């Protein structure tokens, strides 16, 4: 999870919500407060977190995952779907992982925190009961990502960082806006939980 050094309260909240007893292995990624804007800092933090997750998964001796390796990436102030509180997130994560056990390429990203959900969500199909396709939602920002998809995701967002430094207050470089564009371009590969499972 991504955490500003000064926000020890947020760190404690995330650590309490995702304890090892529930199967989570949390790693804290320290956000850099010395950035030209919060937009740049957030983009930089997500890129570094994704890079580190992928490095850890590829390292010799990395534990083998029982299903397709997946990472939960979240900001320490992630705003969840109103129906998915931290207390319900474990159930949603488990359900998403079960779908990958049946089909390791069932989805690439599962957004857990978002706003402005589409009025008529499109189901993902019988292989993903309880999930719908992302369709214009803004991430706020908590998501599951298949580790195998991380290089493709980084290839999309890394090139945005230099441009974000040039125009640090442009929302075009905000992580949630970039993700919104990606799930529109990769329809069906980005999903979110629906009320059927929450």
mmCIF file of C-alpha atoms in Angstrom:
data_model
loop_
_atom_site.group_PDB
_atom_site.id
_atom_site.type_symbol
_atom_site.label_atom_id
_atom_site.label_comp_id
_atom_site.label_asym_id
_atom_site.label_seq_id
_atom_site.Cartn_x
_atom_site.Cartn_y
_atom_site.Cartn_z
ATOM 1 C CA UNK A 1 0.000 0.000 0.000
ATOM 2 C CA UNK A 2 1.079 3.565 -0.731
ATOM 3 C CA UNK A 3 1.504 5.729 2.348
ATOM 4 C CA UNK A 4 2.806 9.222 3.072
ATOM 5 C CA UNK A 5 5.404 9.117 5.887
ATOM 6 C CA UNK A 6 3.460 11.640 7.937
ATOM 7 C CA UNK A 7 0.194 9.671 7.835
ATOM 8 C CA UNK A 8 0.844 7.043 10.470
ATOM 9 C CA UNK A 9 -2.896 7.037 11.221
ATOM 10 C CA UNK A 10 -3.691 5.900 7.688
ATOM 11 C CA UNK A 11 -0.954 3.304 7.859
ATOM 12 C CA UNK A 12 -2.468 1.848 11.025
ATOM 13 C CA UNK A 13 -5.913 1.766 9.415
ATOM 14 C CA UNK A 14 -4.722 -0.176 6.361
ATOM 15 C CA UNK A 15 -2.654 -2.604 8.433
ATOM 16 C CA UNK A 16 -5.643 -3.306 10.669
ATOM 17 C CA UNK A 17 -7.946 -3.877 7.684
ATOM 18 C CA UNK A 18 -5.616 -6.308 5.874
ATOM 19 C CA UNK A 19 -3.892 -8.410 8.553
ATOM 20 C CA UNK A 20 -1.705 -11.442 7.822
ATOM 21 C CA UNK A 21 -4.345 -13.587 9.523
ATOM 22 C CA UNK A 22 -6.573 -12.947 6.487
ATOM 23 C CA UNK A 23 -3.858 -14.017 4.081
ATOM 24 C CA UNK A 24 -2.455 -10.595 3.163
ATOM 25 C CA UNK A 25 1.271 -9.877 2.999
ATOM 26 C CA UNK A 26 1.338 -6.105 3.177
ATOM 27 C CA UNK A 27 4.256 -4.059 1.977
ATOM 28 C CA UNK A 28 4.340 -0.313 2.503
ATOM 29 C CA UNK A 29 5.535 1.915 -0.336
ATOM 30 C CA UNK A 30 6.502 5.338 0.929
ATOM 31 C CA UNK A 31 5.060 8.131 -1.174
ATOM 32 C CA UNK A 32 7.433 10.986 -1.939
ATOM 33 C CA UNK A 33 5.968 14.217 -0.521
ATOM 34 C CA UNK A 34 8.461 16.357 -2.475
ATOM 35 C CA UNK A 35 6.694 16.277 -5.819
ATOM 36 C CA UNK A 36 5.503 19.169 -7.988
ATOM 37 C CA UNK A 37 1.890 18.159 -7.292
ATOM 38 C CA UNK A 38 -0.211 15.420 -5.763
ATOM 39 C CA UNK A 39 -1.082 14.241 -9.264
ATOM 40 C CA UNK A 40 2.578 13.625 -10.086
ATOM 41 C CA UNK A 41 3.279 12.101 -6.685
ATOM 42 C CA UNK A 42 0.376 9.694 -7.009
ATOM 43 C CA UNK A 43 1.359 8.586 -10.513
ATOM 44 C CA UNK A 44 4.976 8.132 -9.439
ATOM 45 C CA UNK A 45 3.915 6.102 -6.391
ATOM 46 C CA UNK A 46 1.723 3.713 -8.376
ATOM 47 C CA UNK A 47 4.457 3.164 -10.947
ATOM 48 C CA UNK A 48 7.042 2.405 -8.251
ATOM 49 C CA UNK A 49 4.640 0.113 -6.385
ATOM 50 C CA UNK A 50 3.809 -1.857 -9.542
ATOM 51 C CA UNK A 51 7.501 -2.129 -10.445
ATOM 52 C CA UNK A 52 8.335 -3.443 -6.986
ATOM 53 C CA UNK A 53 5.492 -5.960 -6.990
ATOM 54 C CA UNK A 54 6.643 -7.326 -10.332
ATOM 55 C CA UNK A 55 10.282 -7.512 -9.163
ATOM 56 C CA UNK A 56 9.254 -9.404 -6.038
ATOM 57 C CA UNK A 57 7.178 -11.871 -8.049
ATOM 58 C CA UNK A 58 10.083 -12.561 -10.424
ATOM 59 C CA UNK A 59 12.765 -12.869 -7.748
ATOM 60 C CA UNK A 60 14.412 -16.273 -7.306
ATOM 61 C CA UNK A 61 12.790 -18.107 -4.454
ATOM 62 C CA UNK A 62 9.543 -16.136 -4.641
ATOM 63 C CA UNK A 63 6.752 -18.288 -3.193
ATOM 64 C CA UNK A 64 4.542 -19.966 -5.753
ATOM 65 C CA UNK A 65 0.994 -18.677 -5.664
ATOM 66 C CA UNK A 66 -1.866 -21.213 -5.511
ATOM 67 C CA UNK A 67 -3.603 -19.315 -8.348
ATOM 68 C CA UNK A 68 -2.427 -16.734 -10.862
ATOM 69 C CA UNK A 69 -0.323 -14.274 -8.823
ATOM 70 C CA UNK A 70 -2.284 -11.171 -7.965
ATOM 71 C CA UNK A 71 -1.382 -7.981 -6.104
ATOM 72 C CA UNK A 72 -3.672 -5.660 -4.192
ATOM 73 C CA UNK A 73 -2.520 -2.067 -4.699
ATOM 74 C CA UNK A 74 -4.134 0.652 -2.664
ATOM 75 C CA UNK A 75 -3.563 4.156 -1.451
ATOM 76 C CA UNK A 76 -3.755 4.693 2.285
ATOM 77 C CA UNK A 77 -6.822 6.898 1.767
ATOM 78 C CA UNK A 78 -8.511 4.775 -0.886
ATOM 79 C CA UNK A 79 -12.204 5.538 -1.157
ATOM 80 C CA UNK A 80 -14.007 2.276 -1.584
ATOM 81 C CA UNK A 81 -17.091 1.558 -3.569
ATOM 82 C CA UNK A 82 -19.722 2.486 -0.948
ATOM 83 C CA UNK A 83 -20.741 -1.167 -0.818
ATOM 84 C CA UNK A 84 -17.163 -2.442 -0.397
ATOM 85 C CA UNK A 85 -15.831 -1.336 2.953
ATOM 86 C CA UNK A 86 -12.448 -2.615 4.090
ATOM 87 C CA UNK A 87 -14.311 -5.178 6.171
ATOM 88 C CA UNK A 88 -15.939 -6.608 3.009
ATOM 89 C CA UNK A 89 -12.852 -6.367 0.821
ATOM 90 C CA UNK A 90 -11.503 -9.750 1.918
ATOM 91 C CA UNK A 91 -14.641 -11.461 0.604
ATOM 92 C CA UNK A 92 -14.457 -9.612 -2.715
ATOM 93 C CA UNK A 93 -10.741 -10.397 -3.100
ATOM 94 C CA UNK A 94 -11.343 -14.058 -2.355
ATOM 95 C CA UNK A 95 -14.164 -14.226 -4.902
ATOM 96 C CA UNK A 96 -11.999 -12.556 -7.565
ATOM 97 C CA UNK A 97 -9.173 -15.008 -6.874
ATOM 98 C CA UNK A 98 -11.537 -17.950 -7.173
ATOM 99 C CA UNK A 99 -12.385 -16.815 -10.697
ATOM 100 C CA UNK A 100 -8.685 -16.864 -11.588
ATOM 101 C CA UNK A 101 -8.311 -20.351 -10.152
ATOM 102 C CA UNK A 102 -10.814 -21.501 -12.778
ATOM 103 C CA UNK A 103 -9.359 -19.306 -15.541
ATOM 104 C CA UNK A 104 -5.945 -17.649 -14.934
ATOM 105 C CA UNK A 105 -6.761 -15.004 -17.577
ATOM 106 C CA UNK A 106 -10.319 -14.248 -16.514
ATOM 107 C CA UNK A 107 -9.447 -10.557 -15.938
ATOM 108 C CA UNK A 108 -6.475 -8.184 -15.725
ATOM 109 C CA UNK A 109 -7.558 -5.549 -13.202
ATOM 110 C CA UNK A 110 -10.343 -5.634 -10.642
ATOM 111 C CA UNK A 111 -11.146 -2.149 -9.370
ATOM 112 C CA UNK A 112 -12.284 -2.081 -5.749
ATOM 113 C CA UNK A 113 -12.556 1.636 -5.163
ATOM 114 C CA UNK A 114 -14.426 3.830 -7.614
ATOM 115 C CA UNK A 115 -17.021 6.539 -8.037
ATOM 116 C CA UNK A 116 -19.661 7.312 -10.634
ATOM 117 C CA UNK A 117 -20.585 3.702 -11.468
ATOM 118 C CA UNK A 118 -22.431 3.233 -14.732
ATOM 119 C CA UNK A 119 -26.211 3.077 -14.403
ATOM 120 C CA UNK A 120 -26.501 -0.088 -16.506
ATOM 121 C CA UNK A 121 -23.505 -2.268 -15.687
ATOM 122 C CA UNK A 122 -22.628 -4.936 -18.211
ATOM 123 C CA UNK A 123 -22.132 -8.390 -16.663
ATOM 124 C CA UNK A 124 -18.876 -10.175 -17.341
ATOM 125 C CA UNK A 125 -20.516 -13.499 -18.048
ATOM 126 C CA UNK A 126 -21.043 -16.819 -16.273
ATOM 127 C CA UNK A 127 -17.331 -17.237 -15.500
ATOM 128 C CA UNK A 128 -17.352 -14.075 -13.357
ATOM 129 C CA UNK A 129 -20.569 -14.067 -11.339
ATOM 130 C CA UNK A 130 -20.877 -10.983 -9.185
ATOM 131 C CA UNK A 131 -18.620 -8.833 -11.358
ATOM 132 C CA UNK A 132 -19.385 -6.331 -14.098
ATOM 133 C CA UNK A 133 -17.231 -4.660 -16.711
ATOM 134 C CA UNK A 134 -15.712 -1.301 -15.884
ATOM 135 C CA UNK A 135 -17.434 1.366 -17.904
ATOM 136 C CA UNK A 136 -16.348 4.910 -17.115
ATOM 137 C CA UNK A 137 -15.794 4.590 -13.380
ATOM 138 C CA UNK A 138 -13.013 6.593 -11.777
ATOM 139 C CA UNK A 139 -10.702 4.606 -9.523
ATOM 140 C CA UNK A 140 -10.166 6.005 -6.015
ATOM 141 C CA UNK A 141 -7.724 4.005 -5.770
ATOM 142 C CA UNK A 142 -7.675 0.367 -4.760
ATOM 143 C CA UNK A 143 -7.360 -2.444 -7.244
ATOM 144 C CA UNK A 144 -6.286 -6.015 -7.791
ATOM 145 C CA UNK A 145 -3.923 -6.589 -10.686
ATOM 146 C CA UNK A 146 -2.674 -9.808 -12.234
ATOM 147 C CA UNK A 147 1.113 -9.764 -11.892
ATOM 148 C CA UNK A 148 1.489 -11.017 -15.468
ATOM 149 C CA UNK A 149 -0.368 -7.897 -16.649
ATOM 150 C CA UNK A 150 1.869 -5.440 -14.789
ATOM 151 C CA UNK A 151 4.431 -4.986 -17.637
ATOM 152 C CA UNK A 152 1.632 -4.063 -20.055
ATOM 153 C CA UNK A 153 0.113 -1.698 -17.508
ATOM 154 C CA UNK A 154 3.487 -0.048 -16.852
ATOM 155 C CA UNK A 155 4.067 0.324 -20.589
ATOM 156 C CA UNK A 156 0.880 2.404 -20.683
ATOM 157 C CA UNK A 157 1.458 4.613 -17.636
ATOM 158 C CA UNK A 158 5.263 5.060 -17.415
ATOM 159 C CA UNK A 159 5.434 7.318 -20.510
ATOM 160 C CA UNK A 160 2.962 9.667 -18.827
ATOM 161 C CA UNK A 161 5.314 10.556 -15.973
ATOM 162 C CA UNK A 162 7.653 12.959 -17.848
ATOM 163 C CA UNK A 163 4.640 14.741 -19.323
ATOM 164 C CA UNK A 164 3.100 14.967 -15.861
ATOM 165 C CA UNK A 165 6.243 16.720 -14.581
ATOM 166 C CA UNK A 166 5.868 19.216 -17.433
ATOM 167 C CA UNK A 167 2.226 19.900 -16.595
ATOM 168 C CA UNK A 168 1.901 18.818 -12.939
ATOM 169 C CA UNK A 169 -1.626 20.115 -12.378
ATOM 170 C CA UNK A 170 -3.270 18.520 -15.398
ATOM 171 C CA UNK A 171 -5.835 15.894 -14.432
ATOM 172 C CA UNK A 172 -5.007 14.113 -17.685
ATOM 173 C CA UNK A 173 -2.121 12.527 -15.755
ATOM 174 C CA UNK A 174 -4.114 11.559 -12.683
ATOM 175 C CA UNK A 175 -3.994 7.815 -12.062
ATOM 176 C CA UNK A 176 -7.777 7.490 -11.942
ATOM 177 C CA UNK A 177 -8.167 9.269 -15.296
ATOM 178 C CA UNK A 178 -5.437 7.162 -16.917
ATOM 179 C CA UNK A 179 -7.053 3.979 -15.610
ATOM 180 C CA UNK A 180 -10.437 5.139 -16.891
ATOM 181 C CA UNK A 181 -8.981 5.429 -20.391
ATOM 182 C CA UNK A 182 -7.345 2.008 -20.146
ATOM 183 C CA UNK A 183 -10.409 0.103 -19.075
ATOM 184 C CA UNK A 184 -12.361 1.683 -21.911
ATOM 185 C CA UNK A 185 -9.673 0.570 -24.363
ATOM 186 C CA UNK A 186 -9.458 -2.925 -22.879
ATOM 187 C CA UNK A 187 -13.146 -3.576 -22.419
ATOM 188 C CA UNK A 188 -13.895 -6.764 -20.558
ATOM 189 C CA UNK A 189 -10.407 -7.088 -19.084
ATOM 190 C CA UNK A 190 -11.036 -4.538 -16.315
ATOM 191 C CA UNK A 191 -13.811 -5.515 -13.929
ATOM 192 C CA UNK A 192 -15.386 -4.384 -10.681
ATOM 193 C CA UNK A 193 -17.531 -6.094 -8.050
ATOM 194 C CA UNK A 194 -21.282 -5.686 -8.298
ATOM 195 C CA UNK A 195 -23.944 -5.947 -5.630
ATOM 196 C CA UNK A 196 -24.337 -9.670 -6.290
ATOM 197 C CA UNK A 197 -21.268 -10.380 -4.181
ATOM 198 C CA UNK A 198 -21.195 -7.374 -1.852
#
